[in-house]
mmCIF file of C-alpha atoms and ligand atoms in Angstrom:
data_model
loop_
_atom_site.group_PDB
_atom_site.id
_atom_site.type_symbol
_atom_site.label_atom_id
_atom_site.label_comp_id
_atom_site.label_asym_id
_atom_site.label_seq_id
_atom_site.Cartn_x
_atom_site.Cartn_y
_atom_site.Cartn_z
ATOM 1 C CA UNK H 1 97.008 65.982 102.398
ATOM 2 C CA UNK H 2 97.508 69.532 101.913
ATOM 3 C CA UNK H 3 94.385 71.403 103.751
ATOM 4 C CA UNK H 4 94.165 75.569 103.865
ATOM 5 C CA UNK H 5 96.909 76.072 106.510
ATOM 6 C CA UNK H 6 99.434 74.395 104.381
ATOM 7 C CA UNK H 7 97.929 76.127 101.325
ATOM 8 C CA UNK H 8 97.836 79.188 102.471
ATOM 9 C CA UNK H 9 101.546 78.759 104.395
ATOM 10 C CA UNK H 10 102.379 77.877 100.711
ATOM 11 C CA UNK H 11 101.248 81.313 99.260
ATOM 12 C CA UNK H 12 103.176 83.212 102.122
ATOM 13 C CA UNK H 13 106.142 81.090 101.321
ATOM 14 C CA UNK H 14 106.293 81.937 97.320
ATOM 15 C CA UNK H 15 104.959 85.649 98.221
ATOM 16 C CA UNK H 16 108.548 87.373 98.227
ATOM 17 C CA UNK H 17 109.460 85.260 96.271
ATOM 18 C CA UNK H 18 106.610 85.809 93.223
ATOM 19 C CA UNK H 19 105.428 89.044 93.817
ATOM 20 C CA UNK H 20 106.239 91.878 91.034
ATOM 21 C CA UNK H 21 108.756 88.606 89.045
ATOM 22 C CA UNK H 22 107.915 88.167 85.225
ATOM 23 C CA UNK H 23 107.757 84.455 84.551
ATOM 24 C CA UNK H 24 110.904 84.409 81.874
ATOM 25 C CA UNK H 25 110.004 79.960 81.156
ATOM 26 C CA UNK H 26 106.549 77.872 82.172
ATOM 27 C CA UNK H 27 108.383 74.239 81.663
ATOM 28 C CA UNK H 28 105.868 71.589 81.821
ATOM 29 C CA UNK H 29 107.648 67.835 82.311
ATOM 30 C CA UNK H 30 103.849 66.397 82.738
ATOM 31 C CA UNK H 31 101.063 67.474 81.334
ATOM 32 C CA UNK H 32 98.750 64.472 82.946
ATOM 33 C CA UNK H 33 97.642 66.238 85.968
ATOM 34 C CA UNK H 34 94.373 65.931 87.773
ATOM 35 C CA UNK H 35 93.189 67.407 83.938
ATOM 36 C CA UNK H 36 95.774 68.170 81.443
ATOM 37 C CA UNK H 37 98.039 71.254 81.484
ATOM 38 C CA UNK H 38 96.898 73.271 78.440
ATOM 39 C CA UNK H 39 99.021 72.793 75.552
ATOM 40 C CA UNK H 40 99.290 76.179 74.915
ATOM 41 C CA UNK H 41 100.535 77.438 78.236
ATOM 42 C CA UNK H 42 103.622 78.052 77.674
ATOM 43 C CA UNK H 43 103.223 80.875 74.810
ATOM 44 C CA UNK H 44 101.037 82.468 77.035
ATOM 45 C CA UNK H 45 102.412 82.583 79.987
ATOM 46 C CA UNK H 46 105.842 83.556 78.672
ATOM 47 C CA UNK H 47 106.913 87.359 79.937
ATOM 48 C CA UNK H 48 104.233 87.965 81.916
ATOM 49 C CA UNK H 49 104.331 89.653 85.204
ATOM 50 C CA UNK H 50 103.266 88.052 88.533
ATOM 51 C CA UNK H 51 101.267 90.943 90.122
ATOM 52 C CA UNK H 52 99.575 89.487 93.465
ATOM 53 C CA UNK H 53 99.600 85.802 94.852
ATOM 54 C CA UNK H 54 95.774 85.109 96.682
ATOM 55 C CA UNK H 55 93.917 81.566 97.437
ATOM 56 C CA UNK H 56 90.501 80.744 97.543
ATOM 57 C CA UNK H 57 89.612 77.517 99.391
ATOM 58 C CA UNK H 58 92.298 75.349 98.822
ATOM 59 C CA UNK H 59 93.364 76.627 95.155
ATOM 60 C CA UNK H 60 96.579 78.558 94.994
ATOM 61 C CA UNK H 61 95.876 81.720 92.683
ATOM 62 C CA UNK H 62 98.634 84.329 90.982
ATOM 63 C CA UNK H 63 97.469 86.619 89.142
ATOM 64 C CA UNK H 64 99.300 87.696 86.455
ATOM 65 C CA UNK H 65 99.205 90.490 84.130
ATOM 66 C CA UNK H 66 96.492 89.184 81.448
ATOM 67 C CA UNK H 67 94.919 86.471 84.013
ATOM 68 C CA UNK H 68 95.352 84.047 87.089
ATOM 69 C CA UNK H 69 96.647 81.068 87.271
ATOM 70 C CA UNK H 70 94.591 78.786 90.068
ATOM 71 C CA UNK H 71 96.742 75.452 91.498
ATOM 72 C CA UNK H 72 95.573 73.101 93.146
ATOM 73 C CA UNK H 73 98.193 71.109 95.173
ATOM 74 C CA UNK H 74 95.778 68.011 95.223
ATOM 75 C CA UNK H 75 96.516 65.159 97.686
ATOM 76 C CA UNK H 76 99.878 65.256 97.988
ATOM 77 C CA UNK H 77 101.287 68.141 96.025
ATOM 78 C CA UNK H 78 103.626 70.733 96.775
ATOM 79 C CA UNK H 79 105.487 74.137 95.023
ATOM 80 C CA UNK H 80 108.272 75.005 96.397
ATOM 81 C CA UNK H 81 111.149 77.876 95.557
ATOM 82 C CA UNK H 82 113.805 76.628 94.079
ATOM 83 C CA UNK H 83 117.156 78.205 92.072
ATOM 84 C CA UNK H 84 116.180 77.667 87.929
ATOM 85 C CA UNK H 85 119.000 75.207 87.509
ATOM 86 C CA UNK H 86 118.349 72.830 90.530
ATOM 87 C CA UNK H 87 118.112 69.449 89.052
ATOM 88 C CA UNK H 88 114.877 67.846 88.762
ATOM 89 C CA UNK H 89 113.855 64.695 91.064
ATOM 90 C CA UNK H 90 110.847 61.996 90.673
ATOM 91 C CA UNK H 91 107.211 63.446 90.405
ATOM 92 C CA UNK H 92 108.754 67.576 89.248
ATOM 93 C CA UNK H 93 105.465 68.283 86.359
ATOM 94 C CA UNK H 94 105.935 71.887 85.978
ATOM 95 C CA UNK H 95 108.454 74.859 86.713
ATOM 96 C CA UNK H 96 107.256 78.603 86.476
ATOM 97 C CA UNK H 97 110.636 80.526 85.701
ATOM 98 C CA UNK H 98 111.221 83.730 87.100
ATOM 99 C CA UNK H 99 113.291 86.418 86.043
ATOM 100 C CA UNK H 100 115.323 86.253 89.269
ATOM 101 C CA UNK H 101 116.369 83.134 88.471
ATOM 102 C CA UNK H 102 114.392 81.056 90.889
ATOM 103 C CA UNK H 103 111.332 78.655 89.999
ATOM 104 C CA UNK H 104 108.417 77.679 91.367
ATOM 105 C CA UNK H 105 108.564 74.016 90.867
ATOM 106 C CA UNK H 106 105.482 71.993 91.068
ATOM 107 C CA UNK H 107 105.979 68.071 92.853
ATOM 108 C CA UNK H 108 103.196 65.513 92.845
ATOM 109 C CA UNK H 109 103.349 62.058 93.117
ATOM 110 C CA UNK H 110 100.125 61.195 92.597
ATOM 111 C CA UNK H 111 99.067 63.616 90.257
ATOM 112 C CA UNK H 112 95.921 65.302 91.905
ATOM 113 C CA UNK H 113 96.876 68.361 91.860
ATOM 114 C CA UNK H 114 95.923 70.932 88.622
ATOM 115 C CA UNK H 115 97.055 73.824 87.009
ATOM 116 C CA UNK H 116 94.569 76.579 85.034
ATOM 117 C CA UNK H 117 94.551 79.797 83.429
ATOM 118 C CA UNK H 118 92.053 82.220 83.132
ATOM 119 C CA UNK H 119 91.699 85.376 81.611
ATOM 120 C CA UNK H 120 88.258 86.080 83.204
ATOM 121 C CA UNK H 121 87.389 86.900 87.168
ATOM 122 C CA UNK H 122 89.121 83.744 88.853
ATOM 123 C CA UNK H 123 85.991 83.815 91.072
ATOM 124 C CA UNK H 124 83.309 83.141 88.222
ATOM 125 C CA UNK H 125 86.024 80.334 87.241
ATOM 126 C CA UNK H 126 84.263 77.017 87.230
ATOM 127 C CA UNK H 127 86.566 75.748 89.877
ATOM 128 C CA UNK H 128 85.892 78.482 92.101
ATOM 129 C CA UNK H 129 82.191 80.244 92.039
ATOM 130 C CA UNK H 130 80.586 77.396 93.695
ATOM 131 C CA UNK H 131 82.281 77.262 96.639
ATOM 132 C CA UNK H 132 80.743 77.927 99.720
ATOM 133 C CA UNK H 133 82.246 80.485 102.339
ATOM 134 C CA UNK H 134 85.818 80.382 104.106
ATOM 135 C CA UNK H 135 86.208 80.533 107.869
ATOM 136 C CA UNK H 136 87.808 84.023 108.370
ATOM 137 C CA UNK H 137 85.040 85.836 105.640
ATOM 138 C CA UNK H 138 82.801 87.657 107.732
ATOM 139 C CA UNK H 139 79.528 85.554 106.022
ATOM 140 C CA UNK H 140 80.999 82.296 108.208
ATOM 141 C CA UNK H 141 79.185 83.766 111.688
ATOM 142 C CA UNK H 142 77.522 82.512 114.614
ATOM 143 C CA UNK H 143 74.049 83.216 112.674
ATOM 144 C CA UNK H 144 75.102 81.737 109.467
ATOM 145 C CA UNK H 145 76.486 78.287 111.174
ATOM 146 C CA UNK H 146 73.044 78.321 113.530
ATOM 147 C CA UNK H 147 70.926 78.837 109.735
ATOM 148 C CA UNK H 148 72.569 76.042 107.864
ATOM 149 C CA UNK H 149 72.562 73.650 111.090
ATOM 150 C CA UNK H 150 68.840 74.101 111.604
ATOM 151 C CA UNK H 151 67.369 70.991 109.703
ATOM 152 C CA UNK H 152 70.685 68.948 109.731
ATOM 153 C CA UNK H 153 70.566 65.748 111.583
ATOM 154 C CA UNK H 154 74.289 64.796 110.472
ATOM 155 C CA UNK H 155 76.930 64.870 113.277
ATOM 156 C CA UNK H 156 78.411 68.346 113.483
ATOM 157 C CA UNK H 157 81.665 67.189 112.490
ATOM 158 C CA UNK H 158 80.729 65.923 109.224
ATOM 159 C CA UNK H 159 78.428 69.016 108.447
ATOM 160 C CA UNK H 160 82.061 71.130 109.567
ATOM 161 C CA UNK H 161 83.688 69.368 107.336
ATOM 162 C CA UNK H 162 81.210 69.614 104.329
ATOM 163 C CA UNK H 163 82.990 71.877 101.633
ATOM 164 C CA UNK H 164 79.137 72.556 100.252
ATOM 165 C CA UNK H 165 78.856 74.777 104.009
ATOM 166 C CA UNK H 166 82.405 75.945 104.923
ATOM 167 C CA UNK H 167 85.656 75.384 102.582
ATOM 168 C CA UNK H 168 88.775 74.433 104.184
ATOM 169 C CA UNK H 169 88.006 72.743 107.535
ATOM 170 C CA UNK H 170 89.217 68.940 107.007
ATOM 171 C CA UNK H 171 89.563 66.389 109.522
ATOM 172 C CA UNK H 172 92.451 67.570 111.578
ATOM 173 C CA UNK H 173 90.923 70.692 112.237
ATOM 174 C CA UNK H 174 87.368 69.658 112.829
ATOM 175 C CA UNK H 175 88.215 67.597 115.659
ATOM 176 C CA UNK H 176 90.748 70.473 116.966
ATOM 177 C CA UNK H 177 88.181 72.964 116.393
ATOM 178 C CA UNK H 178 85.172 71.068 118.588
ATOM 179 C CA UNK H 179 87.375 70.073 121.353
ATOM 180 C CA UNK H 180 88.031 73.611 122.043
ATOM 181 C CA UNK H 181 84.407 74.369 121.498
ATOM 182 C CA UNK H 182 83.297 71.594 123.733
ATOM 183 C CA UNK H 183 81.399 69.987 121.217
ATOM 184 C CA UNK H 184 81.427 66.515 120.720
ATOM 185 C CA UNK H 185 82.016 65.604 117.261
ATOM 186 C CA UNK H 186 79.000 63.128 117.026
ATOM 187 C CA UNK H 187 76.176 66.043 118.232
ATOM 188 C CA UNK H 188 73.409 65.834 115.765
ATOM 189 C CA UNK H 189 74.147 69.374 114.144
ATOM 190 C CA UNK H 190 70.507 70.704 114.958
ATOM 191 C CA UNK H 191 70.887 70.231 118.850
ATOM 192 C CA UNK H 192 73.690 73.073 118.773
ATOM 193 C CA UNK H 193 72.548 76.529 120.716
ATOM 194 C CA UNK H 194 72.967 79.990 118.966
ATOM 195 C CA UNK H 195 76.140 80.049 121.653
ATOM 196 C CA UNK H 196 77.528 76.645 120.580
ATOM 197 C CA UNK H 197 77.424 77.834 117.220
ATOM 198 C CA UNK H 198 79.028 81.138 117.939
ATOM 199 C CA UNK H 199 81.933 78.923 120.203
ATOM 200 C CA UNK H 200 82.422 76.955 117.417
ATOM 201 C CA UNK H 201 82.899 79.788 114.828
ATOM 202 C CA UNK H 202 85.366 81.500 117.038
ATOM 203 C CA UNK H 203 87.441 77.521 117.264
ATOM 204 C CA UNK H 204 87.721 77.012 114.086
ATOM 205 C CA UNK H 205 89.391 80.361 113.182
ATOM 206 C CA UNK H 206 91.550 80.037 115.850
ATOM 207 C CA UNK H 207 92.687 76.532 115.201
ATOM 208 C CA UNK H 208 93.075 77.188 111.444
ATOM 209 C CA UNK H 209 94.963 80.814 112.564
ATOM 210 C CA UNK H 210 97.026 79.001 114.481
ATOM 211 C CA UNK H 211 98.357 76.316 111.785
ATOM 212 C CA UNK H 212 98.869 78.940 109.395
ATOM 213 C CA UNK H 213 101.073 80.946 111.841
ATOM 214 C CA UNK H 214 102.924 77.799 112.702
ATOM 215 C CA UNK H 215 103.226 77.070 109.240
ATOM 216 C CA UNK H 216 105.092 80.019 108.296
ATOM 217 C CA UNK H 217 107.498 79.407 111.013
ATOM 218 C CA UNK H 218 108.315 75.756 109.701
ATOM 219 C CA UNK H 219 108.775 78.142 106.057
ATOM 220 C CA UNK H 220 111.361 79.889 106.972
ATOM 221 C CA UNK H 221 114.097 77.408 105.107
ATOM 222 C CA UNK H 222 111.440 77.327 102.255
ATOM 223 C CA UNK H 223 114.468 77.813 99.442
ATOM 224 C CA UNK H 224 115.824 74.946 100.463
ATOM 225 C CA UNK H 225 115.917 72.163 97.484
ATOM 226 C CA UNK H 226 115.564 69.124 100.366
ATOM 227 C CA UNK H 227 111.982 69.155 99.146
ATOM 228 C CA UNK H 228 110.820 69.585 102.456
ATOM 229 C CA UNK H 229 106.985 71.055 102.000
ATOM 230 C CA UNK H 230 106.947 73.189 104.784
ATOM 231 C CA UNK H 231 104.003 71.791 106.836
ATOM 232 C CA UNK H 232 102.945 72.991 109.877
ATOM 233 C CA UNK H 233 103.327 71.231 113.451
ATOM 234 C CA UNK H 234 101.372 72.523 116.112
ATOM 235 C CA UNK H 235 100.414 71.211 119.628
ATOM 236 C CA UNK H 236 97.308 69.362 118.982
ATOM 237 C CA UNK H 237 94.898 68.711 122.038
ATOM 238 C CA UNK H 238 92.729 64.994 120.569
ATOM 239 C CA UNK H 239 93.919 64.396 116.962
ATOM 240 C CA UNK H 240 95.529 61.250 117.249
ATOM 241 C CA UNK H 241 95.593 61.174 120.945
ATOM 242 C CA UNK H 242 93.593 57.848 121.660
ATOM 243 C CA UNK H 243 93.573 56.781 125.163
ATOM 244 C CA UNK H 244 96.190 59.620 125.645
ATOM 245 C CA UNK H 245 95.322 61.809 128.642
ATOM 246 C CA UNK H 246 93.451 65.165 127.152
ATOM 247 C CA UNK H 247 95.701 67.800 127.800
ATOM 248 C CA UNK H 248 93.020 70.049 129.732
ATOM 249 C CA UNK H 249 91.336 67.113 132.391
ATOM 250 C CA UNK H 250 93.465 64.165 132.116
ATOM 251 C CA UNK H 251 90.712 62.162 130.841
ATOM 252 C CA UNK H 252 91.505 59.294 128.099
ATOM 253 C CA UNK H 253 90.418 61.039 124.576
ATOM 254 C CA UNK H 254 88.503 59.104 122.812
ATOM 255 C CA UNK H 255 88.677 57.845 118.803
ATOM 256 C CA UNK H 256 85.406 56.775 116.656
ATOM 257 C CA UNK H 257 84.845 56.563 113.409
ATOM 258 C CA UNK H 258 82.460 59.045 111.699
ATOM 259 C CA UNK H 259 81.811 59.050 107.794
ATOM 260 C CA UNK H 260 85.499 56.782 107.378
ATOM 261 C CA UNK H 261 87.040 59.087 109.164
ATOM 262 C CA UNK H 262 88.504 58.936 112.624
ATOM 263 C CA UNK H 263 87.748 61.783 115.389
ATOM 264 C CA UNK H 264 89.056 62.737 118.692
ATOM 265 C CA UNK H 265 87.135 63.805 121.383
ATOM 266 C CA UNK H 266 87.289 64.225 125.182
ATOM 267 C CA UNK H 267 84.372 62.626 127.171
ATOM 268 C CA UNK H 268 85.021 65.197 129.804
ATOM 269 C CA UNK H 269 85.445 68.270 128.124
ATOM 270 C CA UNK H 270 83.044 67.998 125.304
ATOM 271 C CA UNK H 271 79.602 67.679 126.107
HETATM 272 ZN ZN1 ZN G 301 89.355 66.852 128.806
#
C-alpha cells in the first residue's frame, strides 16, 4: 500500500513533469472510484494551468489555476508519467493531458483510490481539515508526542500509527522508527519519558526522510510506460526480519502481532 514516502516520491516524480503544464484533456475511463469522479470534470478542468504540485497526509494535491485537485492513490494506486498516446492497460481510470504531450495516468486495481476538485482552500476540504499533524511540521515535537501519550494505555506502536495523532506513519515505518528509538513496539504509550518521546520524534523523521530519498532514486526511470510505481527500497533493520539476526547486536528480532498487524522488534536493543 502506498504510505507518505511513496506519496510523496510520487509528487517529486510528476513535479517536472506538472509544474507550469496546462492540462489540454482530463480523460476519465472509470468514473467508479473510491467515490465517483465528478461528471463534470472534464469541462472544468480543460485549459487550466498546473501551478504547484503539494500533499497533505497521503492525498496528492495540484493546484491548478481556479482550484486543487486532491488524489488519493488508495491501496494500491499509482500515477505515473506517461507519453499522451501510450496505449492503455487493465485498471488505467483517468489521464490528465498535458500540453507537452505527456499524461499523468491514474492505475488502480482495486479502485480505492479518489480524485476531487475544489475551488476552496484544499485544507478546509472535507478530506483534509481533520487531519491531525505530519511528522516533519514543527507541531509533531517531543512535547506534543509526551501530551497526547499521557493517558494512553495502547502500545506505542498502535498510538504511532493512529492517523487521529500523527498522519503518515503506517506499519513499516512504525516498527523502523521504534527500533531505532529503542522502543519496543508493545510499551504501554504512557510509560514513555519526555526523552523517549523526543528519540522517537527524531526516528520517525529520519526513517520516513530516508524512504522518501530512496524513493526518488528508484524514480529516476519514472517515464517509463513498464508501469513500474517507483517504490522505494531501503535497508530495513526488523520489518520482516523474524528470527533474522538484528543488524546492530545479532540478536534474533522478534515478530508479534499487535492490532492485526505484525511488528518487529529486537529484544536486545529495544527496551
Ligand atoms: Zn539488536
Amino acid at each position: 500500500m502506498p504510505e507518505l514516502p511513496e506519496v510523496e516520491t510520487t509528487r517529486r516524480g510528476l513535479e517536472p513533469h506538472a509544474h507550469g503544464q496546462r492540462i489540454t484533456a482530463f480523460r476519465v475511463y472509470e468514473r467508479r472510484l473510491r467515490w465517483p469522479v465528478a461528471a463534470g470534470l472534464p469541462r472544468t478542468l480543460a485549459g487550466q494551468r498546473i501551478v504547484a504540485t503539494g500533499r497533505r497526509a497521503k492525498y496528492l494535491l495540484l493546484s491548478l489555476e481556479s482550484g486543487t485537485l486532491i488524489v488519493h492513490l488508495g491501496m494500491s494506486g499509482n500515477l505515473r508519467v506517461l507519453p499522451a498516446d501510450a496505449p492503455r492497460i487493465l485498471h488505467d481510470h483517468f489521464d490528465l493531458v498535458l500540453d507537452s504531450g505527456v499524461a499523468l495516468r491514474f492505475n488502480d486495481p482495486r479502485r480505492f483510490g479518489s480524485l476531487h476538485f475544489t475551488r476552496g482552500d484544499p485544507q478546509r476540504h472535507r478530506l483534509l481539515a481533520h487531519l491531525a499533524p505530519e511528522p516533519f511540521d514543527s507541531q509533531f515535537d517531543g512535547d506534543y508526542l509526551w501530551r497526547i501519550t499521557r493517558r494512553r494505555r495502547v502500545a506505542v506502536k498502535q498510538l504511532l500509527m493512529n492517523s487521529r495523532l500523527v498522519v503518515g506513519v503506517g506499519n513499516i515505518y512504525a516498527s523502523e522508527a521504534l527500533f531505532r528509538a529503542r522502543i519496543r513496539p508493545q510499551r504501554p504509550a504512557r510509560s514513555l519519558s519526555r526523552a523517549d518521546c523526543a528519540r522517537l520524534v527524531r526516528a520517525v523523521r529520519a526513517v520516513l526522510g530516508q524512504a522518501i530519498r530512496a524513493g526518488g532514486t528508484t524514480l529516476r526511470d519514472y517515464l517509463k510506460a513498464d508501469g513500474s510505481p517507483g517504490y522505494f527500497r531501503q535497508r530495513l533493520y526488523v520489518y520482516e526480519r523474524a528470527a533474522r539476526p538484528c543488524r546492530r547486536c545479532g540478536t534474533a528480532v522478534r515478530a508479534i502481532t499487535q492490532g492485526q498487524r505484525s511488528s518487529y522488534y529486537c529484544p536486545a536493543c529495544q527496551q
